[in-house]
Short mmCIF file of C-alpha atoms in Angstrom, two decimals:
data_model
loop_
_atom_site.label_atom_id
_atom_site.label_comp_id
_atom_site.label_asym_id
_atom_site.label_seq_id
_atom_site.Cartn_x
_atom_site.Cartn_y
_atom_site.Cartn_z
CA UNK A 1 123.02 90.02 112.14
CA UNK A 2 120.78 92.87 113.47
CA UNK A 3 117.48 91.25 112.72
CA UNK A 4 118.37 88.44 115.41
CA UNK A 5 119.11 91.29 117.72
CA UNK A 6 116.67 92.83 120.56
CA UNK A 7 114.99 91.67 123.56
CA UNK A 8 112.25 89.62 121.63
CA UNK A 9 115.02 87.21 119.55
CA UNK A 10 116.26 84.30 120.94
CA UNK A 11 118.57 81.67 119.68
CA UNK A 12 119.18 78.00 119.62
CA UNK A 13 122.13 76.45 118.64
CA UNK A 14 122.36 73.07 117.85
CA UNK A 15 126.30 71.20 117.19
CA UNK A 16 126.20 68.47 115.56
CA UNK A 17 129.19 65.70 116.21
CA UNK A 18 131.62 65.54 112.97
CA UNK A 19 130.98 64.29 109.62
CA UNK A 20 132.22 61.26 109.74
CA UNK A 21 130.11 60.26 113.36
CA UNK A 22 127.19 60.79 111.49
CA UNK A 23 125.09 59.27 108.51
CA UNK A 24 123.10 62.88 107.79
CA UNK A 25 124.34 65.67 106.03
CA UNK A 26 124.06 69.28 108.25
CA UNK A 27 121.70 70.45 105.27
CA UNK A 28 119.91 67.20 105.76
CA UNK A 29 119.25 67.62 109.33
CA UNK A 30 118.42 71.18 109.10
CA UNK A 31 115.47 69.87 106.52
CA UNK A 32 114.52 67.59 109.28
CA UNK A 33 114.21 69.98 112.09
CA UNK A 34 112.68 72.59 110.38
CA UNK A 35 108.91 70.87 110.40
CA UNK A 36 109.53 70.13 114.22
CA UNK A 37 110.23 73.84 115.38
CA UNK A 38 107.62 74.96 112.67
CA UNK A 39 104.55 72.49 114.77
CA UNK A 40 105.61 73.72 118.13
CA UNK A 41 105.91 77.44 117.04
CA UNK A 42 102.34 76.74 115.34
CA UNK A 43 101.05 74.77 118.43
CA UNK A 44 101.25 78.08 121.03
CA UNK A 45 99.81 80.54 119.12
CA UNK A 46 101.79 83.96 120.48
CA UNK A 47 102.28 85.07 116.61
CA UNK A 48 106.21 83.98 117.13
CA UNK A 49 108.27 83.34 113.82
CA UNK A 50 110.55 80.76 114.06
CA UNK A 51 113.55 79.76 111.42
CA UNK A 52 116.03 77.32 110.88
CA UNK A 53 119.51 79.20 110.17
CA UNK A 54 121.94 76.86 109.06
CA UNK A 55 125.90 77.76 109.91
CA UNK A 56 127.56 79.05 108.43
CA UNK A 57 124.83 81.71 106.46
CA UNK A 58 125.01 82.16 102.71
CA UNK A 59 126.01 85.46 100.98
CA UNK A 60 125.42 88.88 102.59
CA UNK A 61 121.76 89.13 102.44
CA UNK A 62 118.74 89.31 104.76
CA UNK A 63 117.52 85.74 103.32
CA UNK A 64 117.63 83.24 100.65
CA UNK A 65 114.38 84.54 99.00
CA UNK A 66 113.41 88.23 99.41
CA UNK A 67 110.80 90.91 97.74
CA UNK A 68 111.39 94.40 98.41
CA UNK A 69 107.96 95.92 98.62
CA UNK A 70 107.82 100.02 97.75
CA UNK A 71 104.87 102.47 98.13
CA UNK A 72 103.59 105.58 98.20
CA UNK A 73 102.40 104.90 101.99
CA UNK A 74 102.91 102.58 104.66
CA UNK A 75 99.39 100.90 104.47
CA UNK A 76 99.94 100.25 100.99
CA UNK A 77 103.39 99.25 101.40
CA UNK A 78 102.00 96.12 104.37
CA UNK A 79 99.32 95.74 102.57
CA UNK A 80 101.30 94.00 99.16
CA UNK A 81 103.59 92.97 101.75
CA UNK A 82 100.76 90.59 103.12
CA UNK A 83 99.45 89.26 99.92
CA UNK A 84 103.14 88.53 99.09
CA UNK A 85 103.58 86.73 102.47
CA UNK A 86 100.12 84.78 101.26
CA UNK A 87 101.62 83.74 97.86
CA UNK A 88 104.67 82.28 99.75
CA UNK A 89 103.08 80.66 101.99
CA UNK A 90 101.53 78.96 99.45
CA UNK A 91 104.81 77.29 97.53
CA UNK A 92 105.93 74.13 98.92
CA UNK A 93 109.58 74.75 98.71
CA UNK A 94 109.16 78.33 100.81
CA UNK A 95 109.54 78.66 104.16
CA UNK A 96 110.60 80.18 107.39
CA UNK A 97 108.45 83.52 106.46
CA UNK A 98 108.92 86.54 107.67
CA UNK A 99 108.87 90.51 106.80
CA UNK A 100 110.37 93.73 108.14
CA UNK A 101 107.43 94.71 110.07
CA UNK A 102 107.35 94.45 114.09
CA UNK A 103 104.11 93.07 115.70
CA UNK A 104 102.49 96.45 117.98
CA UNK A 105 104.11 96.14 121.02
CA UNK A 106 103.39 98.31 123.83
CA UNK A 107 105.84 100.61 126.20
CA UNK A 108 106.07 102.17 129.48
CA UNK A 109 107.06 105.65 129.41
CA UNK A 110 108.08 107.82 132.36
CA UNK A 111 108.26 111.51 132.16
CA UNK A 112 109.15 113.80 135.26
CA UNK A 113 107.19 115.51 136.96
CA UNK A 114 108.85 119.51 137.55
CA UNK A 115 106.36 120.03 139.91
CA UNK A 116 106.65 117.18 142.24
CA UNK A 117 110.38 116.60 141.80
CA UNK A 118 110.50 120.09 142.83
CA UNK A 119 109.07 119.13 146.01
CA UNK A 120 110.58 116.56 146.44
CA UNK A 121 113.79 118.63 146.37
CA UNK A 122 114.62 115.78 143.60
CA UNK A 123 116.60 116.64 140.57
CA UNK A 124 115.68 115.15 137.13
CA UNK A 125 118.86 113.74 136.00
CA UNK A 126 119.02 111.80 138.97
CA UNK A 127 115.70 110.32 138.38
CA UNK A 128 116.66 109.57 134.63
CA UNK A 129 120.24 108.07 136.19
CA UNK A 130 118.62 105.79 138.02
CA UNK A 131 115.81 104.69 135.78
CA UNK A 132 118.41 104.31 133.16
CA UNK A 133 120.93 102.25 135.11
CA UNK A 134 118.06 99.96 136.35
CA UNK A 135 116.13 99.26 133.12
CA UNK A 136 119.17 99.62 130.35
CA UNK A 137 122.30 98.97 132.64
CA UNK A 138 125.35 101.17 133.45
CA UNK A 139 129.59 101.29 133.74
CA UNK A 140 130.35 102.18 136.27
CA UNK A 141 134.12 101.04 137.18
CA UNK A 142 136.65 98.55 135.43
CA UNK A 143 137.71 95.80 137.32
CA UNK A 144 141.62 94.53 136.89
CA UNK A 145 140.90 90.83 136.77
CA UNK A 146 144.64 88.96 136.64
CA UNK A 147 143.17 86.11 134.07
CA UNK A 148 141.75 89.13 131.90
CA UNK A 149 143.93 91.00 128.61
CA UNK A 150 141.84 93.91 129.04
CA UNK A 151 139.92 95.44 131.90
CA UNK A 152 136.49 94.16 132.30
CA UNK A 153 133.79 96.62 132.43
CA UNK A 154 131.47 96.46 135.86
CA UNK A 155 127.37 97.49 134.68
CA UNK A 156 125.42 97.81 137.26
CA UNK A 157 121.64 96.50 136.73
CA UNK A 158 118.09 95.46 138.26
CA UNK A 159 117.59 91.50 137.51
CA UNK A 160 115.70 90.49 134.62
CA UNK A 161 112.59 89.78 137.26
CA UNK A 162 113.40 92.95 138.77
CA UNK A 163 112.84 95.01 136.33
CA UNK A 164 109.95 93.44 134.43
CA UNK A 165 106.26 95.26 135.18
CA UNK A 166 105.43 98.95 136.54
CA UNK A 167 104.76 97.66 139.81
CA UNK A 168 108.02 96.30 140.47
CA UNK A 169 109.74 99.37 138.98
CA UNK A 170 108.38 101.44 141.30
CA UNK A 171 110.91 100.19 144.35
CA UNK A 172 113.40 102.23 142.72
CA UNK A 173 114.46 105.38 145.15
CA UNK A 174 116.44 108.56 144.35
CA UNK A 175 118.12 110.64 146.54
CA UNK A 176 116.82 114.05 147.54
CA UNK A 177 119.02 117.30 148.58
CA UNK A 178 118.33 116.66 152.14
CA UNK A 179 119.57 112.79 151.36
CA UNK A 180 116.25 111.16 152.16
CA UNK A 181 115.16 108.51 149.81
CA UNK A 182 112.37 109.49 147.41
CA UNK A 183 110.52 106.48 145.43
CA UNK A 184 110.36 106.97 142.17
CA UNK A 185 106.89 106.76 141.82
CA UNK A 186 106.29 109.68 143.35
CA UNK A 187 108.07 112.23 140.42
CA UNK A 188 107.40 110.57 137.51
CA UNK A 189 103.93 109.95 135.28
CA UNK A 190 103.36 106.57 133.73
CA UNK A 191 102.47 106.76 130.17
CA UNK A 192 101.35 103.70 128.26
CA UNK A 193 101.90 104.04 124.50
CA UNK A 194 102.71 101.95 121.04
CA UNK A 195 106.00 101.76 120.15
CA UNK A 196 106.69 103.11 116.78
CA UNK A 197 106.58 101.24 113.50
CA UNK A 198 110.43 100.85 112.57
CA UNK A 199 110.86 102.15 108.86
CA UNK A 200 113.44 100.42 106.56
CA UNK A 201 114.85 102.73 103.55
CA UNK A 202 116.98 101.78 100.92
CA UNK A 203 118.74 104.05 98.54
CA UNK A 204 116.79 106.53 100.01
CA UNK A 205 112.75 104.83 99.58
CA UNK A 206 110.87 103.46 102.26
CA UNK A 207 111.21 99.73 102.02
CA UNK A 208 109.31 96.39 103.65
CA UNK A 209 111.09 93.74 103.26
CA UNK A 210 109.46 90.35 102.84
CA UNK A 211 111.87 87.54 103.39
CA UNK A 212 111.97 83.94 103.41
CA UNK A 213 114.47 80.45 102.98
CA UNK A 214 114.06 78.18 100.32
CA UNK A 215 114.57 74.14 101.14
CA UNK A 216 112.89 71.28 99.86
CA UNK A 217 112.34 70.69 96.29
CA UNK A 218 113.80 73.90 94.51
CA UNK A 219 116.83 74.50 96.70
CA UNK A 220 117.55 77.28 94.68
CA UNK A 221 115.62 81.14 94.96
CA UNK A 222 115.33 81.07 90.91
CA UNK A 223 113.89 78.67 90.63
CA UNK A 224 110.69 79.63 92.96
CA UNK A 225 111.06 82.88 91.83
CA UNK A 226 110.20 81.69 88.48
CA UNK A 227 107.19 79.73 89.76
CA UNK A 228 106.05 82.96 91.68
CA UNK A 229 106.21 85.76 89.53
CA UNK A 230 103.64 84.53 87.06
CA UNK A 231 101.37 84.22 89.90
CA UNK A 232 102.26 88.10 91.23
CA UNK A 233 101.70 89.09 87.38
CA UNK A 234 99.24 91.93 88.48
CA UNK A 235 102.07 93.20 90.63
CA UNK A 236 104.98 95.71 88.61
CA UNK A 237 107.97 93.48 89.32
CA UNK A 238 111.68 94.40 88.63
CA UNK A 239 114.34 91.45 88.57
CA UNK A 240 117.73 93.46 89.25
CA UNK A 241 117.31 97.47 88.56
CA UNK A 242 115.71 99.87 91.68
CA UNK A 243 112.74 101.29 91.06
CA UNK A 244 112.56 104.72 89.53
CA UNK A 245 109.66 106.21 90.79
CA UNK A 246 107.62 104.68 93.84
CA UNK A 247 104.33 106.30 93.41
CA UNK A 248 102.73 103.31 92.80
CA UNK A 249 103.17 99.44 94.30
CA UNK A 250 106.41 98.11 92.79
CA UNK A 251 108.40 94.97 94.09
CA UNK A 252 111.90 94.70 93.97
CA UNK A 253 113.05 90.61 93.77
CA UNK A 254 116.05 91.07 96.02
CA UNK A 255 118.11 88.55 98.12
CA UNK A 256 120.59 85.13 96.84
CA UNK A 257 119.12 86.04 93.19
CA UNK A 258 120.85 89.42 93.21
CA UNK A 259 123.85 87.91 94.12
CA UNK A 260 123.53 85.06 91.79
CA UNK A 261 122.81 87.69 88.72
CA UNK A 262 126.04 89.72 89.63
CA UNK A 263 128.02 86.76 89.43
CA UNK A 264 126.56 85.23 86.19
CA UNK A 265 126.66 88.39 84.52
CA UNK A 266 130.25 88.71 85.55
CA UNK A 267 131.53 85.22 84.77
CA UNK A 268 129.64 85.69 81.53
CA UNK A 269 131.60 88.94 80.75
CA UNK A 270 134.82 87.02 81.90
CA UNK A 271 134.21 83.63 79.47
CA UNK A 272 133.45 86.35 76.84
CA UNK A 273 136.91 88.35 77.15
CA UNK A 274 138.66 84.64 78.07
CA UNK A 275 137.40 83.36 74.12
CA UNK A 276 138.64 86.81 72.75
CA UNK A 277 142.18 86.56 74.43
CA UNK A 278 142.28 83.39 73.62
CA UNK A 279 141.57 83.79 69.49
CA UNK A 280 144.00 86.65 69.38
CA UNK A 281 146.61 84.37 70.85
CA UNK A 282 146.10 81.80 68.47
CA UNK A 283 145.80 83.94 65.43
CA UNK A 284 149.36 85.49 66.61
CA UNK A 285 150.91 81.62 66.74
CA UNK A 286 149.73 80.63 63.86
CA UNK A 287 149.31 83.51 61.40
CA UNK A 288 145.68 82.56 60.62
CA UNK A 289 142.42 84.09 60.98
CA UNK A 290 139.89 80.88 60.08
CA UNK A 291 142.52 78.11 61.97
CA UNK A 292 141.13 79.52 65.44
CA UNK A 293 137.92 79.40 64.25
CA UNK A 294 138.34 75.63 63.55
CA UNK A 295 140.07 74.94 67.04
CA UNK A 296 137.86 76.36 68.96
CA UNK A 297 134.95 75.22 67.38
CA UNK A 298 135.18 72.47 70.08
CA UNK A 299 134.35 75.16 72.72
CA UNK A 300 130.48 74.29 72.25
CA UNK A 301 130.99 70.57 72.79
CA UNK A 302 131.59 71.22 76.75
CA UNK A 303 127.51 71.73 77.12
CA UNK A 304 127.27 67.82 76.13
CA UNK A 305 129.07 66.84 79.19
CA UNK A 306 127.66 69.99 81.10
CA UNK A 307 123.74 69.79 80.69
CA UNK A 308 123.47 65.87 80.92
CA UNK A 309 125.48 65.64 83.85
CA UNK A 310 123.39 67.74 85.68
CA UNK A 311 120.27 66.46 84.81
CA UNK A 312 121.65 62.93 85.64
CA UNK A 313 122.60 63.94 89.61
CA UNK A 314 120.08 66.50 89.71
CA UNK A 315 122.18 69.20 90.79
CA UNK A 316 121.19 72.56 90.07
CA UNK A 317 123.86 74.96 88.02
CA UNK A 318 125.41 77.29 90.41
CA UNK A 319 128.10 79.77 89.91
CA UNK A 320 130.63 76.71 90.57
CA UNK A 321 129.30 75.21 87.63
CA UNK A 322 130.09 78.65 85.75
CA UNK A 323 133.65 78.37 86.79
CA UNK A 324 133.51 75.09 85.91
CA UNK A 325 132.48 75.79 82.31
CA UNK A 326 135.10 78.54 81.87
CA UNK A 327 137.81 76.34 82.72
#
């Protein structure tokens, strides 16, 4: 997905051999790994963020575990988003943290020069042609490859190591009206600046997102999320409504636990109108009002086998276990 997109994201991918070659679960050696790549991220200290993705993902969220943070401004906004980042750090079941936020990063950027392009008898889309075909890469034919079902696009583009540093940059040449080559060096002025905080909005509000995966002992966002928000009890938390108004600090419990509410609160709504449709039918067999009653009086009983039998594996009661029940 786009946040394992960009220049700075790199992945790993690991295959394991098939099920039956192997003695581990893929969950199980995902829980294994994840302490190794944790020490060696922790071990260099660049600030990188490392995270075990299993394959394939969960539902259509940015993580397991997240907390929308909204504000008035950005600097309150980080700020919660920090002390949230804190308070997960703390649980032992959360991990691979991370929040919307890019680390400052600086940029290189060239401008150029009227004046000296001028005399240079250089003309500025050429110099913004070439610097863009160098740094970002360029079509610039189709090649008809027999082996190939559709034409494969030629880019033209400096190496990775040519391309890398100001100094190295500056061996790029234009040509002039005259057709001598003019460095580009010489028409352009070097300008080192930040690049720009990138600003998330949802629904319209500015949004930092503070996301991380849940493994260990609660497998399960709930259940952390129930450990955590009576330790964020100073903080205005909502559970599965936007905020209305975002003129002061509110946090937004977002990610699996979303999804898991829409589903509950649908399957409940469905094993509601399910006992309905299925009194009405009985009533219309039999001709009775209280017989139903007694029949499905029974309906009940399927907690005694439900509750226990989770408790006894430990498993935790997931939406399967809602279908189950309805059935």
């Amino acid at each position: 997905y786009y946040l394992r997109q960009g220049p700075t994201v790199a992945d790993l991918q690991v295959n394991l051999v098939e099920k039956g070659e192997r003695s581990r679960r893929s969950h199980d050696v995902a829980l294994a790994l994840r302490p190794l790549v944790t020490a060696a991220a922790e071990k260099y200290d660049i600030g990188a963020s490392v995270k075990v993705a299993e394959v394939p993902p969960g539902p259509p969220v940015l993580s397991t575990l997240v907390a929308e943070v909204y504000g008035p401004t950005p600097e309150a906004r980080e700020a919660k988003a920090r002390e949230l980042m804190e308070r997960f750090a703390e649980h032992p079941s959360v991990v691979d943290l991370d929040w919307s936020l890019r680390s400052p990063q600086e940029e290189l950027r060239y401008s150029v020069n009227p004046e000296r392009a001028a005399l240079a008898g250089v003309e500025k889309a050429s110099v913004v042609q070439a610097l863009t075909m160098g740094l970002r890469g360029q079509v610039v034919t189709q090649l008809d490859a027999p082996d190939a079902r559709t034409p494969v696009p030629v880019r033209v583009q400096l190496a990775r190591a040519a391309r890398s540093g100001e100094d190295r940059l500056e061996g790029l040449h234009v040509t002039s009206r005259t057709g001598a080559l003019v460095p580009v060096s010489q028409v352009v002025d070097v300008e080192q600046t930040r690049v720009p905080q990138v600003i998330d909005r949802k629904n319209g509000d500015p949004v930092v997102y503070v996301m991380a995966e849940v493994a260990g002992g609660a497998e399960s966002p709930v259940y952390a999320i129930l450990d955590l928000k009576d330790e964020l009890a100073e903080t205005t938390q909502l559970f599965t409504a936007q905020p209305g108004s975002t003129e002061e600090v509110v946090m937004k419990w977002d990610g699996e636990w979303q999804i898991t509410y829409e589903v509950f609160r649908d399957l409940g709504i469905a094993f509601a109108g399910a006992l309905v449709l299925i009194y009405v039918l009985i009533v219309a067999w039999f001709g009775s009002f209280s017989t139903p009653l007694v029949m499905m009086a029974a309906i009940p009983l399927t907690l005694v086998g439900i509750a226990p039998g989770h408790l006894i594996f430990d498993a935790f009661f997931t939406a399967t276990s809602m279908i189950g029940m309805i059935a």
